[in-house]
mmCIF file of C-alpha atoms in Angstrom:
data_model
loop_
_atom_site.group_PDB
_atom_site.id
_atom_site.type_symbol
_atom_site.label_atom_id
_atom_site.label_comp_id
_atom_site.label_asym_id
_atom_site.label_seq_id
_atom_site.Cartn_x
_atom_site.Cartn_y
_atom_site.Cartn_z
ATOM 1 C CA MET G 15 34.197 19.949 -87.298
ATOM 2 C CA ILE G 16 32.513 19.283 -83.530
ATOM 3 C CA ALA G 17 33.522 15.584 -83.283
ATOM 4 C CA LYS G 18 37.210 17.228 -83.890
ATOM 5 C CA TRP G 19 37.188 20.080 -81.728
ATOM 6 C CA ARG G 20 35.707 18.361 -78.607
ATOM 7 C CA ALA G 21 38.677 15.548 -79.375
ATOM 8 C CA VAL G 22 40.932 18.567 -79.236
ATOM 9 C CA ARG G 23 39.590 19.795 -76.473
ATOM 10 C CA ALA G 24 39.500 16.418 -74.364
ATOM 11 C CA VAL G 25 43.244 15.969 -75.173
ATOM 12 C CA ARG G 26 44.202 19.445 -74.204
ATOM 13 C CA ALA G 27 42.451 19.225 -70.961
ATOM 14 C CA ALA G 28 44.309 15.970 -70.149
ATOM 15 C CA ALA G 29 47.527 17.803 -70.515
ATOM 16 C CA GLY G 30 46.401 19.953 -67.573
ATOM 17 C CA GLY G 31 43.205 22.593 -69.033
ATOM 18 C CA PRO G 32 44.463 26.510 -69.738
ATOM 19 C CA VAL G 33 48.022 26.370 -68.569
ATOM 20 C CA ALA G 34 49.243 29.662 -70.148
ATOM 21 C CA THR G 35 46.004 30.926 -69.426
ATOM 22 C CA HIS G 36 47.146 30.510 -65.721
ATOM 23 C CA ALA G 37 50.919 30.933 -66.097
ATOM 24 C CA LEU G 38 49.657 34.606 -66.998
ATOM 25 C CA ILE G 39 47.367 34.991 -64.240
ATOM 26 C CA ALA G 40 50.216 33.809 -61.720
ATOM 27 C CA GLY G 41 52.732 36.113 -63.619
ATOM 28 C CA CYS G 42 50.404 39.326 -62.879
ATOM 29 C CA CYS G 43 49.389 38.082 -59.522
ATOM 30 C CA ALA G 44 53.148 38.322 -58.592
ATOM 31 C CA VAL G 45 54.228 40.609 -59.732
ATOM 32 C CA PHE G 46 51.780 43.007 -58.267
ATOM 33 C CA LEU G 47 51.823 41.534 -55.109
ATOM 34 C CA LEU G 48 56.142 42.153 -55.109
ATOM 35 C CA GLY G 49 55.319 45.870 -56.171
ATOM 36 C CA PRO G 50 54.555 48.778 -54.678
ATOM 37 C CA ALA G 51 50.925 49.033 -55.499
ATOM 38 C CA SER G 52 49.585 45.911 -53.081
ATOM 39 C CA GLY G 53 51.065 47.819 -49.950
ATOM 40 C CA LEU G 54 52.484 44.180 -48.900
ATOM 41 C CA ASN G 55 56.808 44.676 -49.607
ATOM 42 C CA PRO G 56 57.907 46.205 -46.766
ATOM 43 C CA ALA G 57 60.881 47.390 -48.649
ATOM 44 C CA TYR G 58 58.768 49.737 -50.279
ATOM 45 C CA GLY G 59 58.295 51.634 -47.193
ATOM 46 C CA THR G 60 54.751 53.078 -45.646
ATOM 47 C CA GLY G 61 52.858 56.475 -46.328
ATOM 48 C CA GLU G 62 54.865 59.163 -48.864
ATOM 49 C CA ARG G 63 57.732 56.881 -49.399
ATOM 50 C CA LEU G 64 55.391 54.138 -50.747
ATOM 51 C CA LEU G 65 53.636 56.767 -52.862
ATOM 52 C CA GLU G 66 56.991 58.002 -54.441
ATOM 53 C CA ALA G 67 58.172 54.520 -54.638
ATOM 54 C CA GLY G 68 54.874 53.508 -56.511
ATOM 55 C CA THR G 69 55.421 56.771 -59.043
ATOM 56 C CA ALA G 70 58.838 55.862 -60.040
ATOM 57 C CA TYR G 71 58.092 52.058 -60.204
ATOM 58 C CA PHE G 72 55.420 52.895 -62.684
ATOM 59 C CA ARG G 73 57.125 55.200 -64.666
ATOM 60 C CA ARG G 74 59.970 52.934 -64.919
ATOM 61 C CA TRP G 75 58.566 49.745 -65.999
ATOM 62 C CA GLY G 76 54.927 51.264 -67.145
ATOM 63 C CA VAL G 77 54.670 52.983 -70.911
ATOM 64 C CA VAL G 78 55.021 56.897 -70.973
ATOM 65 C CA PRO G 79 53.447 57.832 -74.635
ATOM 66 C CA ALA G 80 55.976 60.575 -74.686
ATOM 67 C CA GLU G 81 58.872 58.838 -74.142
ATOM 68 C CA LEU G 82 58.016 55.763 -76.084
ATOM 69 C CA SER G 83 57.380 58.286 -79.347
ATOM 70 C CA GLN G 84 61.044 59.354 -79.046
ATOM 71 C CA GLY G 85 62.065 55.604 -79.867
ATOM 72 C CA SER G 86 64.476 54.728 -77.131
ATOM 73 C CA PRO G 87 65.389 50.992 -76.754
ATOM 74 C CA ARG G 88 64.286 51.038 -72.612
ATOM 75 C CA ALA G 89 61.030 52.861 -73.868
ATOM 76 C CA LEU G 90 60.077 50.410 -76.756
ATOM 77 C CA LEU G 91 60.082 47.350 -74.257
ATOM 78 C CA THR G 92 57.879 49.185 -71.676
ATOM 79 C CA PRO G 93 54.585 47.794 -73.277
ATOM 80 C CA LEU G 94 55.942 44.284 -72.429
ATOM 81 C CA THR G 95 56.387 45.056 -69.106
ATOM 82 C CA ALA G 96 53.464 47.234 -68.599
ATOM 83 C CA LEU G 97 51.193 44.015 -69.345
ATOM 84 C CA PHE G 98 51.905 42.454 -66.342
ATOM 85 C CA LEU G 99 51.239 45.851 -63.928
ATOM 86 C CA HIS G 100 48.735 47.097 -62.584
ATOM 87 C CA GLY G 101 47.751 49.840 -60.221
ATOM 88 C CA SER G 102 45.491 48.353 -57.858
ATOM 89 C CA TRP G 103 43.812 45.706 -56.160
ATOM 90 C CA LEU G 104 40.554 46.379 -57.947
ATOM 91 C CA HIS G 105 42.674 46.974 -61.446
ATOM 92 C CA LEU G 106 44.311 43.559 -61.102
ATOM 93 C CA LEU G 107 41.178 41.364 -59.933
ATOM 94 C CA GLY G 108 39.042 43.011 -62.500
ATOM 95 C CA ASN G 109 41.215 41.977 -65.004
ATOM 96 C CA MET G 110 42.239 38.453 -63.979
ATOM 97 C CA LEU G 111 38.367 37.591 -63.695
ATOM 98 C CA PHE G 112 38.302 38.515 -67.327
ATOM 99 C CA LEU G 113 41.252 36.413 -68.110
ATOM 100 C CA ARG G 114 39.967 33.307 -66.289
ATOM 101 C CA VAL G 115 36.640 33.635 -67.657
ATOM 102 C CA PHE G 116 37.353 34.304 -71.780
ATOM 103 C CA GLY G 117 41.099 33.102 -71.933
ATOM 104 C CA ALA G 118 40.891 29.591 -70.751
ATOM 105 C CA MET G 119 38.125 28.613 -73.833
ATOM 106 C CA ALA G 120 40.259 30.608 -76.044
ATOM 107 C CA GLU G 121 43.449 28.793 -75.692
ATOM 108 C CA GLU G 122 41.977 25.734 -75.969
ATOM 109 C CA ARG G 123 40.765 26.221 -79.135
ATOM 110 C CA MET G 124 44.387 28.653 -80.168
ATOM 111 C CA GLY G 125 46.535 26.328 -78.340
ATOM 112 C CA ARG G 126 48.587 27.199 -75.402
ATOM 113 C CA PRO G 127 51.660 28.570 -78.055
ATOM 114 C CA ALA G 128 49.598 30.795 -80.417
ATOM 115 C CA PHE G 129 47.530 31.976 -77.074
ATOM 116 C CA LEU G 130 50.503 33.348 -75.766
ATOM 117 C CA CYS G 131 52.102 34.897 -78.575
ATOM 118 C CA PHE G 132 48.489 36.373 -79.561
ATOM 119 C CA TYR G 133 47.951 37.854 -75.970
ATOM 120 C CA VAL G 134 51.517 39.434 -75.705
ATOM 121 C CA CYS G 135 52.072 40.534 -79.322
ATOM 122 C CA THR G 136 47.973 42.305 -79.200
ATOM 123 C CA GLY G 137 48.746 43.752 -75.541
ATOM 124 C CA TYR G 138 51.883 45.444 -76.960
ATOM 125 C CA LEU G 139 50.182 46.578 -80.079
ATOM 126 C CA ALA G 140 47.259 47.534 -77.945
ATOM 127 C CA LEU G 141 49.339 49.982 -75.510
ATOM 128 C CA ALA G 142 51.604 51.143 -78.313
ATOM 129 C CA GLY G 143 48.415 52.202 -80.098
ATOM 130 C CA TYR G 144 47.268 54.670 -77.478
ATOM 131 C CA ALA G 145 50.767 55.704 -76.794
ATOM 132 C CA ALA G 146 50.837 56.775 -80.202
ATOM 133 C CA ALA G 147 47.008 58.260 -80.377
ATOM 134 C CA ASN G 148 48.621 60.604 -77.066
ATOM 135 C CA ALA G 149 52.174 60.568 -78.029
ATOM 136 C CA SER G 150 52.403 63.993 -75.692
ATOM 137 C CA SER G 151 51.008 62.559 -72.997
ATOM 138 C CA GLU G 152 53.296 62.038 -69.782
ATOM 139 C CA GLN G 153 50.790 59.655 -68.062
ATOM 140 C CA THR G 154 51.905 56.829 -66.911
ATOM 141 C CA LEU G 155 49.661 53.473 -68.819
ATOM 142 C CA VAL G 156 49.918 50.129 -67.232
ATOM 143 C CA GLY G 157 47.971 47.240 -67.278
ATOM 144 C CA ALA G 158 46.987 44.012 -69.154
ATOM 145 C CA SER G 159 43.290 45.402 -70.547
ATOM 146 C CA GLY G 160 44.408 45.825 -73.887
ATOM 147 C CA ALA G 161 45.893 42.122 -74.062
ATOM 148 C CA ILE G 162 42.751 41.236 -72.429
ATOM 149 C CA SER G 163 40.733 43.243 -74.932
ATOM 150 C CA ALA G 164 41.732 41.266 -77.983
ATOM 151 C CA VAL G 165 41.279 38.102 -76.071
ATOM 152 C CA LEU G 166 37.035 39.337 -76.068
ATOM 153 C CA GLY G 167 37.493 40.095 -79.380
ATOM 154 C CA ALA G 168 39.552 36.553 -80.462
ATOM 155 C CA PHE G 169 36.135 35.023 -78.081
ATOM 156 C CA LEU G 170 33.547 36.952 -80.015
ATOM 157 C CA PHE G 171 34.026 35.739 -83.174
ATOM 158 C CA LEU G 172 35.312 31.998 -81.966
ATOM 159 C CA PHE G 173 32.161 31.639 -79.753
ATOM 160 C CA PRO G 174 29.955 33.688 -80.801
ATOM 161 C CA ARG G 175 26.970 31.373 -78.993
ATOM 162 C CA ALA G 176 28.562 30.832 -76.023
ATOM 163 C CA ARG G 177 26.678 31.376 -72.810
ATOM 164 C CA VAL G 178 28.000 34.424 -70.733
ATOM 165 C CA THR G 179 26.479 34.836 -67.301
ATOM 166 C CA SER G 180 27.016 38.239 -66.589
ATOM 167 C CA LEU G 181 25.569 40.604 -63.879
ATOM 168 C CA PHE G 182 24.261 44.240 -64.183
ATOM 169 C CA PRO G 183 24.667 46.837 -61.650
ATOM 170 C CA PHE G 184 21.642 49.033 -63.189
ATOM 171 C CA LEU G 185 19.423 45.327 -62.830
ATOM 172 C CA TYR G 186 20.447 45.008 -59.048
ATOM 173 C CA PHE G 187 23.020 42.884 -60.526
ATOM 174 C CA LEU G 188 20.523 40.121 -61.805
ATOM 175 C CA PRO G 189 22.365 37.225 -63.056
ATOM 176 C CA LEU G 190 21.544 37.053 -66.667
ATOM 177 C CA ARG G 191 23.199 34.107 -69.019
ATOM 178 C CA LEU G 192 23.330 35.785 -72.819
ATOM 179 C CA PRO G 193 25.022 35.139 -76.155
ATOM 180 C CA ALA G 194 28.512 36.133 -76.106
ATOM 181 C CA TRP G 195 28.269 38.469 -79.095
ATOM 182 C CA LEU G 196 25.616 39.798 -77.166
ATOM 183 C CA VAL G 197 27.539 41.113 -74.054
ATOM 184 C CA LEU G 198 30.851 41.499 -75.956
ATOM 185 C CA LEU G 199 29.467 44.008 -78.458
ATOM 186 C CA PHE G 200 27.629 45.835 -75.381
ATOM 187 C CA TRP G 201 30.874 45.711 -74.061
ATOM 188 C CA PHE G 202 32.566 47.576 -76.656
ATOM 189 C CA ALA G 203 29.792 49.769 -76.876
ATOM 190 C CA LEU G 204 30.344 51.304 -73.577
ATOM 191 C CA GLN G 205 34.123 51.204 -74.057
ATOM 192 C CA TRP G 206 33.653 53.111 -77.160
ATOM 193 C CA VAL G 207 31.418 55.833 -75.550
ATOM 194 C CA ALA G 208 33.662 55.897 -72.983
ATOM 195 C CA ALA G 209 36.841 56.614 -75.122
ATOM 196 C CA HIS G 210 34.869 59.486 -76.735
ATOM 197 C CA ARG G 211 34.253 61.141 -73.308
ATOM 198 C CA ALA G 212 37.915 60.333 -71.788
ATOM 199 C CA GLY G 213 40.982 62.692 -72.034
ATOM 200 C CA SER G 214 44.265 61.583 -72.009
ATOM 201 C CA GLY G 215 45.340 62.324 -68.311
ATOM 202 C CA PRO G 216 44.971 59.664 -65.374
ATOM 203 C CA GLY G 217 42.037 57.106 -65.620
ATOM 204 C CA VAL G 218 40.449 54.238 -67.619
ATOM 205 C CA ALA G 219 42.373 53.349 -71.247
ATOM 206 C CA TYR G 220 39.224 52.637 -73.410
ATOM 207 C CA LEU G 221 41.334 53.479 -76.765
ATOM 208 C CA ALA G 222 43.633 51.025 -75.411
ATOM 209 C CA HIS G 223 40.655 48.368 -75.290
ATOM 210 C CA LEU G 224 39.025 49.058 -78.367
ATOM 211 C CA VAL G 225 42.395 48.814 -80.014
ATOM 212 C CA GLY G 226 43.225 45.597 -78.468
ATOM 213 C CA PHE G 227 39.241 44.172 -79.250
ATOM 214 C CA SER G 228 39.440 44.945 -82.613
ATOM 215 C CA LEU G 229 42.833 43.527 -83.118
ATOM 216 C CA GLY G 230 41.900 40.391 -81.518
ATOM 217 C CA PHE G 231 38.871 40.171 -83.433
ATOM 218 C CA LEU G 232 41.006 41.062 -86.790
ATOM 219 C CA LEU G 233 43.788 38.509 -86.012
ATOM 220 C CA ALA G 234 40.985 35.783 -85.463
ATOM 221 C CA TRP G 235 39.064 35.938 -88.386
ATOM 222 C CA VAL G 236 42.430 36.114 -90.509
ATOM 223 C CA ARG G 237 42.891 32.763 -88.945
ATOM 224 C CA TYR G 238 40.500 30.950 -88.223
ATOM 225 C CA GLY G 239 37.780 32.547 -90.826
ATOM 226 C CA ARG G 240 38.386 30.380 -93.370
ATOM 227 C CA THR G 241 37.465 26.723 -90.817
ATOM 228 C CA ALA G 242 33.934 26.742 -89.459
ATOM 229 C CA ARG G 243 34.052 28.601 -85.924
ATOM 230 C CA VAL G 244 32.699 26.407 -82.844
ATOM 231 C CA ARG G 245 29.368 26.194 -82.446
ATOM 232 C CA ARG G 246 28.521 25.305 -78.837
ATOM 233 C CA SER G 247 26.605 26.237 -75.822
ATOM 234 C CA ALA G 248 29.030 27.183 -72.949
ATOM 235 C CA THR G 249 28.427 28.450 -69.599
ATOM 236 C CA ALA G 250 31.184 31.274 -68.503
ATOM 237 C CA THR G 251 31.041 33.502 -65.368
ATOM 238 C CA GLU G 252 31.728 37.747 -65.720
ATOM 239 C CA GLY G 253 32.001 39.742 -63.441
ATOM 240 C CA ASP G 254 30.720 43.644 -63.649
ATOM 241 C CA SER G 255 34.606 45.031 -63.491
ATOM 242 C CA GLN G 256 36.122 45.824 -66.686
ATOM 243 C CA PRO G 257 39.184 44.761 -67.761
#
């Protein structure tokens, strides 16, 4: 199994590496730079005009649970468009860091078409799941967090023994190399606690993280559960930002 995995990985590396992951990152960055949240597009103006443009932009392309629950065709498309929107530079960079670190290996294991389908479908369902749980909310939901959380869930199943270098703020950002299963289960526990403390107002959609992570792990288990998981040492670098 390991020899087969190495052969497949060598072929995909020769074909250009994690192209789908890089394309998703490029797409998210391009949409952000062209949108009002970056503050770099002069078409949206400055000051109050920029704030108003941002509010209208996110309401049009982001998920509004109250509108999604009504089932209009336009609203049903918003979980797809919202996957490529981010509310700030920190939001974008944190998500793209996680996607690059964990998405590359997941893509290598799944293959590009399957990985793209997995990313889009789980991202849609994660946002829709959050919207269903907060059906009366008028708050706009944007970001790739649900899809990236699904990638983390799949990574946990596929590469539980991979070594992940993490930075912990409470340890003065001391870099520690730990097994992926320990880092990701700790991350999931943090999301669980935060989700039970958070309301339905503005903030981080922790419930979308939980839905995405669970879906990612479950789908990886269904698809690859009957084959031996890849058992290899790998090095990844993860910052302290959350998707």
